[in-house]
Each structure stands twice: as C-alpha cells, then as structure tokens.
PDB file of C-alpha atoms and ligand atoms in Angstrom:
ATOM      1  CA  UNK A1122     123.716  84.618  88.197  1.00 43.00           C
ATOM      2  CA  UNK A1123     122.366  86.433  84.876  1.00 48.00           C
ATOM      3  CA  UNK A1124     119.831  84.559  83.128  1.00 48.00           C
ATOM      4  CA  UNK A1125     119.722  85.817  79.868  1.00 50.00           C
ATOM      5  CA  UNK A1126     116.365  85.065  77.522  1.00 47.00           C
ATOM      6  CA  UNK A1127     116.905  84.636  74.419  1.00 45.00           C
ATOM      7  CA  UNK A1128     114.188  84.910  71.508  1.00 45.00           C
ATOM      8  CA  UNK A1129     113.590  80.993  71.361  1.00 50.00           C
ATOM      9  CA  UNK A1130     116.552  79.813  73.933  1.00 60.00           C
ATOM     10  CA  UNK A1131     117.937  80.719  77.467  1.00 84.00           C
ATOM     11  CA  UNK A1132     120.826  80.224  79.123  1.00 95.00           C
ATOM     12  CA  UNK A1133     122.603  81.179  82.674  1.00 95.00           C
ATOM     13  CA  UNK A1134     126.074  83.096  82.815  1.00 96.00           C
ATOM     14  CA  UNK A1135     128.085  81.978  85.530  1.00 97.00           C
ATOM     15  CA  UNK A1136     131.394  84.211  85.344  1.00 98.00           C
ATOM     16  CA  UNK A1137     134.743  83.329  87.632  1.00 98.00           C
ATOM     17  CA  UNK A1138     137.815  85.365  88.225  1.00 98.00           C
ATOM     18  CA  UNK A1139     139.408  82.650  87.866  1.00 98.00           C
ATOM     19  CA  UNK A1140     139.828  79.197  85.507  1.00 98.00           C
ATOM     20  CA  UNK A1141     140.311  77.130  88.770  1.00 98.00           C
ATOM     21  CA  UNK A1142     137.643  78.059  90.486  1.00 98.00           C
ATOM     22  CA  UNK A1143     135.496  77.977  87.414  1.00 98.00           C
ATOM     23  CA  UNK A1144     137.006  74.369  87.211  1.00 98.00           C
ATOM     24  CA  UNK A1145     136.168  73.279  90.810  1.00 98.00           C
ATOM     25  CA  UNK A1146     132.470  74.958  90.364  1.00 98.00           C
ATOM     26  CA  UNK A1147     131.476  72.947  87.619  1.00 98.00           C
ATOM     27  CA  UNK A1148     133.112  69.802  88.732  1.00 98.00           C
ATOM     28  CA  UNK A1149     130.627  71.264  91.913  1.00 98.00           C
ATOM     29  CA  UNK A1150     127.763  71.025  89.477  1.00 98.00           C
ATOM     30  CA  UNK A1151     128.675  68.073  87.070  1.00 98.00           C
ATOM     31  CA  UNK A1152     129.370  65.193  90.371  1.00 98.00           C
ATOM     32  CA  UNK A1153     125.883  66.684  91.590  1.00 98.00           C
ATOM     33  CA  UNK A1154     123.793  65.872  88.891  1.00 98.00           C
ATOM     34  CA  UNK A1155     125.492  62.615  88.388  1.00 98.00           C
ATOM     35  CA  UNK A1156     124.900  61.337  92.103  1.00 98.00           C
ATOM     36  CA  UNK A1157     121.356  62.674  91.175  1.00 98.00           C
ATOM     37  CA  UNK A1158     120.683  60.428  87.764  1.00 98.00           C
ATOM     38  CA  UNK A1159     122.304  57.757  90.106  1.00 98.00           C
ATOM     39  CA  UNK A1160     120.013  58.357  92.945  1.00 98.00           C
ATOM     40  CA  UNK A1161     117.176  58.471  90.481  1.00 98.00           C
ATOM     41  CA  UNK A1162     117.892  55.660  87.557  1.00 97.00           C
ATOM     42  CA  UNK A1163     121.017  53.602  89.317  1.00 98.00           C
ATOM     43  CA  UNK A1164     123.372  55.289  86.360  1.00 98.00           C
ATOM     44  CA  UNK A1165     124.749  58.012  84.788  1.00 98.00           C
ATOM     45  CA  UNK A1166     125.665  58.904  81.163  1.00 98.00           C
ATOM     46  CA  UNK A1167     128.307  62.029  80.912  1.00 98.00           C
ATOM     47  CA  UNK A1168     129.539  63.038  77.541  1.00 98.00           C
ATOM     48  CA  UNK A1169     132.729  65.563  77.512  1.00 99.00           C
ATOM     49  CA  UNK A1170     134.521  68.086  74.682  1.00 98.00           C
ATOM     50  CA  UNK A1171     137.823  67.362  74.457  1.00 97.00           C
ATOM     51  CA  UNK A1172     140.627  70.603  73.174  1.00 96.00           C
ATOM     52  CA  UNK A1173     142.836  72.293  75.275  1.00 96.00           C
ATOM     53  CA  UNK A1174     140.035  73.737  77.890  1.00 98.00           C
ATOM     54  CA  UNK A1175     138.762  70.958  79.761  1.00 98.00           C
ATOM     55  CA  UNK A1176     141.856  69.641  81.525  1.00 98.00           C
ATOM     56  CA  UNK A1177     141.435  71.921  85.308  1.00 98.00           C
ATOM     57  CA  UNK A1178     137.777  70.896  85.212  1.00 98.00           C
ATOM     58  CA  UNK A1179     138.923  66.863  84.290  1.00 98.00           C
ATOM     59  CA  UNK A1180     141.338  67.059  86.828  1.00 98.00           C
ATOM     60  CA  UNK A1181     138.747  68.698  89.349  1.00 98.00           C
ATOM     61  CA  UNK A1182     135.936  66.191  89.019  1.00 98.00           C
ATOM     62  CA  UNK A1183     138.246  63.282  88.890  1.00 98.00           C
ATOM     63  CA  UNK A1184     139.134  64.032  92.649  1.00 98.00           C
ATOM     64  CA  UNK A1185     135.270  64.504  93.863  1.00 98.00           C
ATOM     65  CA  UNK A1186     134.058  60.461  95.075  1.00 98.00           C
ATOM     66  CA  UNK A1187     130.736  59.940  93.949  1.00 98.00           C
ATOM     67  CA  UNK A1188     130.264  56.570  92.694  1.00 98.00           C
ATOM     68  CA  UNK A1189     131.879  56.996  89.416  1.00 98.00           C
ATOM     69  CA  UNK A1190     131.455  52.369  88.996  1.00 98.00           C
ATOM     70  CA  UNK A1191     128.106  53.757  88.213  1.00 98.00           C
ATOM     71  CA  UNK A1192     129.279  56.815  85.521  1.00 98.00           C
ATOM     72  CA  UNK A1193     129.448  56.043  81.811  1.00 98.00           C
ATOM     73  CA  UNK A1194     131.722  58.642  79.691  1.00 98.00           C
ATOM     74  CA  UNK A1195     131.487  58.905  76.378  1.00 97.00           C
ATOM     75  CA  UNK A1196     132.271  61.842  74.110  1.00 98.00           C
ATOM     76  CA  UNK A1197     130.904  64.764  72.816  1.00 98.00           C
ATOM     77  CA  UNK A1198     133.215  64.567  69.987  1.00 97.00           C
ATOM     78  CA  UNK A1199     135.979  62.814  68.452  1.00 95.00           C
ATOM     79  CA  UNK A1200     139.021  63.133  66.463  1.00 95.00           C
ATOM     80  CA  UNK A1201     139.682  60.223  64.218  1.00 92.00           C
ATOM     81  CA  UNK A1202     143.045  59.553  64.945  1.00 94.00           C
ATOM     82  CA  UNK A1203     144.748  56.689  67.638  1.00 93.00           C
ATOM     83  CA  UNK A1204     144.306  57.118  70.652  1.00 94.00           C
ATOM     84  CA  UNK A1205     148.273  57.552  71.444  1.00 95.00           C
ATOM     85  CA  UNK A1206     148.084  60.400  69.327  1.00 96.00           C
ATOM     86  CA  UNK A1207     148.227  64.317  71.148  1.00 96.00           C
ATOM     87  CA  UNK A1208     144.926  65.102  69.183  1.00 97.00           C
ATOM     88  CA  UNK A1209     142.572  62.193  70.459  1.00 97.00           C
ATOM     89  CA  UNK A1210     139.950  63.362  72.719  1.00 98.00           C
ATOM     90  CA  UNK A1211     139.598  59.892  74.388  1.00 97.00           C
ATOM     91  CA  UNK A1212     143.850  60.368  75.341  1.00 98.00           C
ATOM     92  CA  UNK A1213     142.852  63.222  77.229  1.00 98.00           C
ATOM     93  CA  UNK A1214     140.269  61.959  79.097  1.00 98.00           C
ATOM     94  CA  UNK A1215     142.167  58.902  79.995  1.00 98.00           C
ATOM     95  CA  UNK A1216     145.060  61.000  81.131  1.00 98.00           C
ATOM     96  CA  UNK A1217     142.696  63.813  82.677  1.00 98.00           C
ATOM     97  CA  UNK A1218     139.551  62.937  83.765  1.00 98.00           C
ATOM     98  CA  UNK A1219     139.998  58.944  84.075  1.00 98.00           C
ATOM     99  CA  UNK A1220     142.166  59.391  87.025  1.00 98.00           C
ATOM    100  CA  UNK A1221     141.485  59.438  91.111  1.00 98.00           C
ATOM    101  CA  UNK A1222     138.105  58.574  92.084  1.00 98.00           C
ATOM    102  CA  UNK A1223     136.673  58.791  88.458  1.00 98.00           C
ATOM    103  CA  UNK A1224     139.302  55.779  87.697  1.00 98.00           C
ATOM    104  CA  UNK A1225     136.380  53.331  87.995  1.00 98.00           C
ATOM    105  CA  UNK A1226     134.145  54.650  85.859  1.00 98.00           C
ATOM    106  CA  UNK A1227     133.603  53.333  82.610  1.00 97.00           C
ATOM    107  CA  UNK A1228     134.917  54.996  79.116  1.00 97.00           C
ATOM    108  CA  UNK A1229     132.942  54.410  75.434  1.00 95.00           C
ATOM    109  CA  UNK A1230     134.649  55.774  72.756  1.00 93.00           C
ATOM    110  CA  UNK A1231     133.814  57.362  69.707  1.00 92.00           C
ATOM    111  CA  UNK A1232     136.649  56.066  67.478  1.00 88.00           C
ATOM    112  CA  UNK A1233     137.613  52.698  66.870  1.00 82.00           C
ATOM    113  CA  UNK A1234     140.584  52.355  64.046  1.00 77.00           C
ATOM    114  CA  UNK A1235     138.685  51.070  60.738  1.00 68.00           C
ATOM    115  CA  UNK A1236     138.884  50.632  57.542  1.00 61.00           C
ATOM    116  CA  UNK A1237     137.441  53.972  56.695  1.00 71.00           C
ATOM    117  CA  UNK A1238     135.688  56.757  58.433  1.00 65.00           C
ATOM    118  CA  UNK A1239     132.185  55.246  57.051  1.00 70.00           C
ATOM    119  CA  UNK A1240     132.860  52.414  59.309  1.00 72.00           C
ATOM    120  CA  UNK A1241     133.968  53.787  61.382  1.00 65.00           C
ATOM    121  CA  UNK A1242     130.830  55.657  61.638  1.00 67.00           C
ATOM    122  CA  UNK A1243     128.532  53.043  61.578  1.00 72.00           C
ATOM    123  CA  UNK A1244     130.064  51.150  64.531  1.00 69.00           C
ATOM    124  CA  UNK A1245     130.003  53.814  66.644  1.00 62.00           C
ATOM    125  CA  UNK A1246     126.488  54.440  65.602  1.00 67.00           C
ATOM    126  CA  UNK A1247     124.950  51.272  65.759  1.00 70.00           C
ATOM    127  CA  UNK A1248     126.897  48.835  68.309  1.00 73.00           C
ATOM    128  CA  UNK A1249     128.960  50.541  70.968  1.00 76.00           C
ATOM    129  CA  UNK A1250     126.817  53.849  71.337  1.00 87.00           C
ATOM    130  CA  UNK A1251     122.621  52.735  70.811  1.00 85.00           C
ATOM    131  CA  UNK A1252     123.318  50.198  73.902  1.00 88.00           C
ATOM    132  CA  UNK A1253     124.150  53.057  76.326  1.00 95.00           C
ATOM    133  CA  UNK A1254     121.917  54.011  78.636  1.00 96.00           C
ATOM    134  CA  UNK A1255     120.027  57.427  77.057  1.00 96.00           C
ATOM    135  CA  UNK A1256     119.348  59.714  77.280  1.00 97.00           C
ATOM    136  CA  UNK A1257     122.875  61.742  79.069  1.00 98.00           C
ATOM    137  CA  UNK A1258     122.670  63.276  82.243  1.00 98.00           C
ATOM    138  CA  UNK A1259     125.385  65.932  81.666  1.00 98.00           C
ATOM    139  CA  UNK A1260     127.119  67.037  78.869  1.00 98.00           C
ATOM    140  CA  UNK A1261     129.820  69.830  78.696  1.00 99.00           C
ATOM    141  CA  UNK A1262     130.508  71.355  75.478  1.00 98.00           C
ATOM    142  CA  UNK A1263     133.099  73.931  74.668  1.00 98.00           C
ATOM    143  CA  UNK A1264     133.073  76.477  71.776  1.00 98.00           C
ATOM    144  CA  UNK A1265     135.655  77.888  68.855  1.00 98.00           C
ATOM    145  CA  UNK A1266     135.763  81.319  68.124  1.00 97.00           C
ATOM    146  CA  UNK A1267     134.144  80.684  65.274  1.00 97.00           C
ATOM    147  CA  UNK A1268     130.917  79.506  66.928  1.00 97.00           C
ATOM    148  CA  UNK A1269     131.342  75.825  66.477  1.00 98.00           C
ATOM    149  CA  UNK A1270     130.428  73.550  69.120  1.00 98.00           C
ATOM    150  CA  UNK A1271     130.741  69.827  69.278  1.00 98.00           C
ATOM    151  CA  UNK A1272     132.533  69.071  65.812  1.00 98.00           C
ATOM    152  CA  UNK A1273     129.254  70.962  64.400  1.00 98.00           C
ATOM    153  CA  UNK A1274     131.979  73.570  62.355  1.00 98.00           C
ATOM    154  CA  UNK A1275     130.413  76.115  60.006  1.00 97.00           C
ATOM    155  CA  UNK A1276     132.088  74.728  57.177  1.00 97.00           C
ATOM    156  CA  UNK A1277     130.796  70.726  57.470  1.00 97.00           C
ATOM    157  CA  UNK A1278     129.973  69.491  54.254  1.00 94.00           C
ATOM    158  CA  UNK A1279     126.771  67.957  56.256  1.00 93.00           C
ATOM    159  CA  UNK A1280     126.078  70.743  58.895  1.00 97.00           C
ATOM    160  CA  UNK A1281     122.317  70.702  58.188  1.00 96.00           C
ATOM    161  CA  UNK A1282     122.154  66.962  59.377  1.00 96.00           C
ATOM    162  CA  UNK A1283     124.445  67.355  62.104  1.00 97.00           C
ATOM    163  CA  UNK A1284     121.721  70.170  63.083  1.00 97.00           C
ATOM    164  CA  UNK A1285     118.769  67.962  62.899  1.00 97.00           C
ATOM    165  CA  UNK A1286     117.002  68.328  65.864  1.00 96.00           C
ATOM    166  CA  UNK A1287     114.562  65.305  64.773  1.00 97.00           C
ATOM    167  CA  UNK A1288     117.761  63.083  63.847  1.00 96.00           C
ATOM    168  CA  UNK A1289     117.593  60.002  65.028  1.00 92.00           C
ATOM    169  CA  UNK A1290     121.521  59.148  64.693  1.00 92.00           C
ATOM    170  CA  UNK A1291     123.568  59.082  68.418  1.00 93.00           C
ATOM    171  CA  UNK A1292     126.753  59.905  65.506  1.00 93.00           C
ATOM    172  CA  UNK A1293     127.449  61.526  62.392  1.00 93.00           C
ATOM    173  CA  UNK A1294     130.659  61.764  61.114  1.00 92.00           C
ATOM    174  CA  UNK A1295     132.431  65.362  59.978  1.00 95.00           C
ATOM    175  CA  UNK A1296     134.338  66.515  57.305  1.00 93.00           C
ATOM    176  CA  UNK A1297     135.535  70.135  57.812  1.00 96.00           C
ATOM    177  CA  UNK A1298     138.227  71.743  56.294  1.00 95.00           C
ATOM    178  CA  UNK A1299     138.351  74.034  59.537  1.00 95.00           C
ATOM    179  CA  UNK A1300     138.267  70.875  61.909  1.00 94.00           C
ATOM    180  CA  UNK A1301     141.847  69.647  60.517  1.00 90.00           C
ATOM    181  CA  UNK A1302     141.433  65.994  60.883  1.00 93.00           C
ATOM    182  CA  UNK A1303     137.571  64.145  60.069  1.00 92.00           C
ATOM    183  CA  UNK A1304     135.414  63.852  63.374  1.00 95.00           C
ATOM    184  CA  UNK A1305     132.909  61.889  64.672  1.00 94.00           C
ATOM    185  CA  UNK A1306     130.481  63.868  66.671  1.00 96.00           C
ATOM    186  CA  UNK A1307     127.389  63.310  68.726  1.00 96.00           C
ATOM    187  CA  UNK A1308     124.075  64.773  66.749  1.00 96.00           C
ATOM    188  CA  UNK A1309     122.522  67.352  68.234  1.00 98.00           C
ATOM    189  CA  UNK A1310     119.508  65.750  68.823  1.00 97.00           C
ATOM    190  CA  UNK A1311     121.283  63.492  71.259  1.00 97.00           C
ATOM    191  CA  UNK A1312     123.341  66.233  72.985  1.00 98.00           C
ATOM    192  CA  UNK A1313     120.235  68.667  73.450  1.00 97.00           C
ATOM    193  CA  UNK A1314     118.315  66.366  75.426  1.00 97.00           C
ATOM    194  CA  UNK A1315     120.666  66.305  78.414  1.00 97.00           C
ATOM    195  CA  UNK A1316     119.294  66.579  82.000  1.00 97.00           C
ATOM    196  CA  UNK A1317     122.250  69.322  82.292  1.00 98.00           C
ATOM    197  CA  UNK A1318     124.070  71.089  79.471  1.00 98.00           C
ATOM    198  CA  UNK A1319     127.157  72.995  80.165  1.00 98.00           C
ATOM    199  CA  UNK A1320     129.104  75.220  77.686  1.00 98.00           C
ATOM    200  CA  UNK A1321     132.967  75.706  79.153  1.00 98.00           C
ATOM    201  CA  UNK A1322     134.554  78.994  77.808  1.00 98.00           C
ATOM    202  CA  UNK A1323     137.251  80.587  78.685  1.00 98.00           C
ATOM    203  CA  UNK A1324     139.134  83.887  77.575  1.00 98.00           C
ATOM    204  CA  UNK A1325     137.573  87.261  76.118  1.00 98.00           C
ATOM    205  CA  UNK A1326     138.053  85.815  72.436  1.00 98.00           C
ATOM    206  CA  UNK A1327     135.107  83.377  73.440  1.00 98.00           C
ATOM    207  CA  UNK A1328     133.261  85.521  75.469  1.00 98.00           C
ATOM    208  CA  UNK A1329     132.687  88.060  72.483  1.00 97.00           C
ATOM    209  CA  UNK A1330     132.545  85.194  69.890  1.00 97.00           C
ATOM    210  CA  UNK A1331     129.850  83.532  72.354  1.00 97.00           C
ATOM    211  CA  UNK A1332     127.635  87.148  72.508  1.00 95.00           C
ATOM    212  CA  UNK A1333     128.586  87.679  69.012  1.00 94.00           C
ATOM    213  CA  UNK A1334     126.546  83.801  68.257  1.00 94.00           C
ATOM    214  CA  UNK A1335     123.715  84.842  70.111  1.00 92.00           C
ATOM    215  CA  UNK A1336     123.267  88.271  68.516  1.00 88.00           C
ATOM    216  CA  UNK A1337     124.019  87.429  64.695  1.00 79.00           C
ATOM    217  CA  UNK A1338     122.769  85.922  61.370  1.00 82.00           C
ATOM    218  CA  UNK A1339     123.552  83.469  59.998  1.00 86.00           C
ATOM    219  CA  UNK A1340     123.060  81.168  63.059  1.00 91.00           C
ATOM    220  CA  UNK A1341     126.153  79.877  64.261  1.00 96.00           C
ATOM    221  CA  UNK A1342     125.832  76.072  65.500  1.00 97.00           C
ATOM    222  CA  UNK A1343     126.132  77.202  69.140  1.00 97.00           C
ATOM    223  CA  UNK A1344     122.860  79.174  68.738  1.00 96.00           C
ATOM    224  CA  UNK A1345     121.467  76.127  66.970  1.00 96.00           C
ATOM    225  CA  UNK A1346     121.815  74.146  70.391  1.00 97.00           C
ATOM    226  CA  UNK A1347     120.892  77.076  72.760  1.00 96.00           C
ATOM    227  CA  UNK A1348     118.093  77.410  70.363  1.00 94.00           C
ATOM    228  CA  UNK A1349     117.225  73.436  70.561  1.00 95.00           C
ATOM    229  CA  UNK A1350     117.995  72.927  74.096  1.00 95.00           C
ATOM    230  CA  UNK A1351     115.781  71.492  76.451  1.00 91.00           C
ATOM    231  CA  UNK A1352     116.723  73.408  79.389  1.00 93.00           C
ATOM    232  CA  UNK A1353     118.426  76.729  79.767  1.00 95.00           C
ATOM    233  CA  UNK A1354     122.386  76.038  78.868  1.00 97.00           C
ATOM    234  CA  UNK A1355     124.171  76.672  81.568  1.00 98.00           C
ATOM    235  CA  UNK A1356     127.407  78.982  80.398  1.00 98.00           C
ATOM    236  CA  UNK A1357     130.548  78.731  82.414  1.00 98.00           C
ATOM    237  CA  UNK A1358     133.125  81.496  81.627  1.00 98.00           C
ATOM    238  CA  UNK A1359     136.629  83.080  83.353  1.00 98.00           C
ATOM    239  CA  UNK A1360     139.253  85.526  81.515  1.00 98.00           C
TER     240      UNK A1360
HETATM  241  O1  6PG B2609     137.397  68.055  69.856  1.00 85.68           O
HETATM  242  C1  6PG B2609     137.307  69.261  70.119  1.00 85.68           C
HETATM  243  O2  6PG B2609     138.142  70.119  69.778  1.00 85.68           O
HETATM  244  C2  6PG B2609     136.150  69.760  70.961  1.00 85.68           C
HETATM  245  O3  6PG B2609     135.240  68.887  71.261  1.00 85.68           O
HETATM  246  C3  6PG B2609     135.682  71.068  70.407  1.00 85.68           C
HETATM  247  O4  6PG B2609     134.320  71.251  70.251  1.00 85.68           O
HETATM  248  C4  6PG B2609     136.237  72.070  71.384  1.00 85.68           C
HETATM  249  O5  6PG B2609     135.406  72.101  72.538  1.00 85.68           O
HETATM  250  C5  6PG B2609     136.350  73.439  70.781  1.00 85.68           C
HETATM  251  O6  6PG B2609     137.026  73.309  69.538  1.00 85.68           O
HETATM  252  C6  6PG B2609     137.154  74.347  71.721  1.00 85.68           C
HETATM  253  O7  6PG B2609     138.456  73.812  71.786  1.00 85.68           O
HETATM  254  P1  6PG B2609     139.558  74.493  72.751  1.00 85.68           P
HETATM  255  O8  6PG B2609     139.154  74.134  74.155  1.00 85.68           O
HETATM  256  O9  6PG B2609     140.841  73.837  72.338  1.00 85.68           O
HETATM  257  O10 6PG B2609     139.504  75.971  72.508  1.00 85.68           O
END
C-alpha cells in the first residue's frame, strides 16, 4: 500500500472496492493487534468512533474469537445523551460491536447521566477512565468532512486544549455548535499514543476532505493527530 510522508507525519492508504471488505480487513488488523497486546501485557485497551460508519467493521470484528474477556472498550468519543437514545455512541457499540464473540469483553463508557456536563466530565476523567489500563492498543477514528476527528470540531470553544499534545487529561469535554449535542472526547494526547491508529473513511466526500486536511492551512484537527502521532496512521478508505 501507498505510504505517503508527510512534512512532520505519515500515514498508509489502504483503499477497498468495497465497504465490506474494507470492514473485514480492518477487523483483520484490529483482532491482530489485540491478541498481540494480549500476548504481550495479558490485556487490551480498544477505543472506537461511533457515527454512522463503523457498524460493517463492529459487526466484522465482533464475529473474529480472540479472547475478547481480556479486551477493554472504551470510546473515542461520546455524545452526552442516554444511552437508549439513537445518538449515543455507547448504544451502538452495544448493539454492534458488543455482540458474538466480542460479547465478553468489557465496555467503559464515556457518559454517565449527571448533574451537568462538568461532572460529568470529571467522573469520566478521574474515576472510571485513569484506572484503565494505558496506554490503548488500537484506536479507530473516523473523520467529518470538515476535518474533525474524535469530537475535536473546528469550531470547539476549547480546540487548543483538546489539541494538547502534552495534556495530561484521558477527557475533555466539547462544546461545538457543529457537533449538535456537547461531547466528551478522549484528548489527543491519549489517542496519539496508540500501539495502532486507524482512521475509517468512507465515500469520495472524505477522501477529498481527508487530502484536502493534509494539504491546507489552517490545520484541520485530523492533521493535528497525523501530525502528533506516534506511528504512521494507518488510513482505511472504500467509495
Ligand atoms: O461521535 C461521532 O460522531 C464520532 O466519533 C465522530 O468523530 C465520527 O467519527 C465522525 O463524525 C464521522 O461520522 P460518520 O461516520 O457519521 O460520518
């Protein structure tokens, strides 16, 4: 596959004809390194996007058996609404992912219902998340058009922090006009220090907005993780 370099990040393009067998190639990729971080550390930490991508490549994975009792799966990102409600990322990866084989492994959420979104924030941050077993294995991110990535969207009122490579937060929470609902999203520092980072695109919207991010100023927050990235993001992309 291409590898493209970048001025300060790389990444590999891995391009399907088609989303299924984009789907079962990742899944491939994701239940390898996972057996590996088992093999090597008796665990594994996964963090997924949620959105309307994600579901072939849930429902892939779910049916490989490696031994998911030993798989943690948290988010990438969160929308703060129940759990029951069509929006919540954690809904779809109970219905999706959660399923089959990957039934046994275990789920930490990124939303709890609280009395505001500051709480919220600092429970995730502080109790649930710090006690999991860092750094993550894997993490698949998706992408908007607009170059967002995570809930890291060009118009949150704290993008710079959410950016901070140095940050020690695991969680920041995210008000966006263009996110609809406030998030709760992993920082960046946590999510570029995966053993393998996956970006899951699909449709020539994304693919331009994707070489349109790595070609343009101002740096959209997709670059900013490329850019930040500890290894070379791995791109996954079909029509
Ligand atoms: O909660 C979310 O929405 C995701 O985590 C977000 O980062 C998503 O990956 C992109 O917005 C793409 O979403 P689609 O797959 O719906 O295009």
């Amino acid at each position: 596959m291409a590898r493209e370099q970048l001025s300060s990040a790389a990444y590999s393009w891995h391009a399907f004809a088609e989303r299924q067998d984009l789907a079962a190639a990742l899944a491939g990729h994701v239940a390898g390194r996972l057996t590996d971080a088992i093999a090597e550390r008796g665990t594994a930490l996964l963090a997924v996007s949620g959105g309307t991508t994600p579901a072939k490549f849930f429902a892939s994975l779910s049916s490989i058996p490696i031994a998911w009792n030993k798989v943690t799966v948290t988010l990438v990102d969160e929308r703060c609404v129940p759990v029951s409600s069509p929006r919540s990322n954690a809904g779809l990866v109970a219905a999706n992912l959660l399923q089959n084989a990957a039934a046994t492994a275990r789920f930490v959420p990124l939303y709890q219902e609280a009395e505001s979104i500051g709480d919220m924030w600092e429970a995730a941050d502080s109790r649930m998340l710090r006690s999991l077993p860092w750094p993550l294995d894997v993490v698949v991110l998706g992408m908007g058009t607009d170059g967002h990535t995570a809930s890291f969207f060009p118009d949150a009122d704290n993008l710079e922090k959410l950016l901070d490579p140095s940050s020690e937060r695991v969680v920041f929470p995210v008000h966006a006009a263009s996110a609809g609902e406030p998030r709760l999203t992993l920082s960046l520092a946590r999510i570029v220090r995966a053993g393998f980072l996956a970006l899951h695109i699909e449709g020539e919207d994304k693919r331009k907005a994707f070489e349109s991010a790595m070609a343009s100023q101002p740096r959209k927050p997709i670059r900013a993780v490329l850019d930040a990235a500890e290894r070379p993001v791995e791109v996954f992309w079909a029509p």
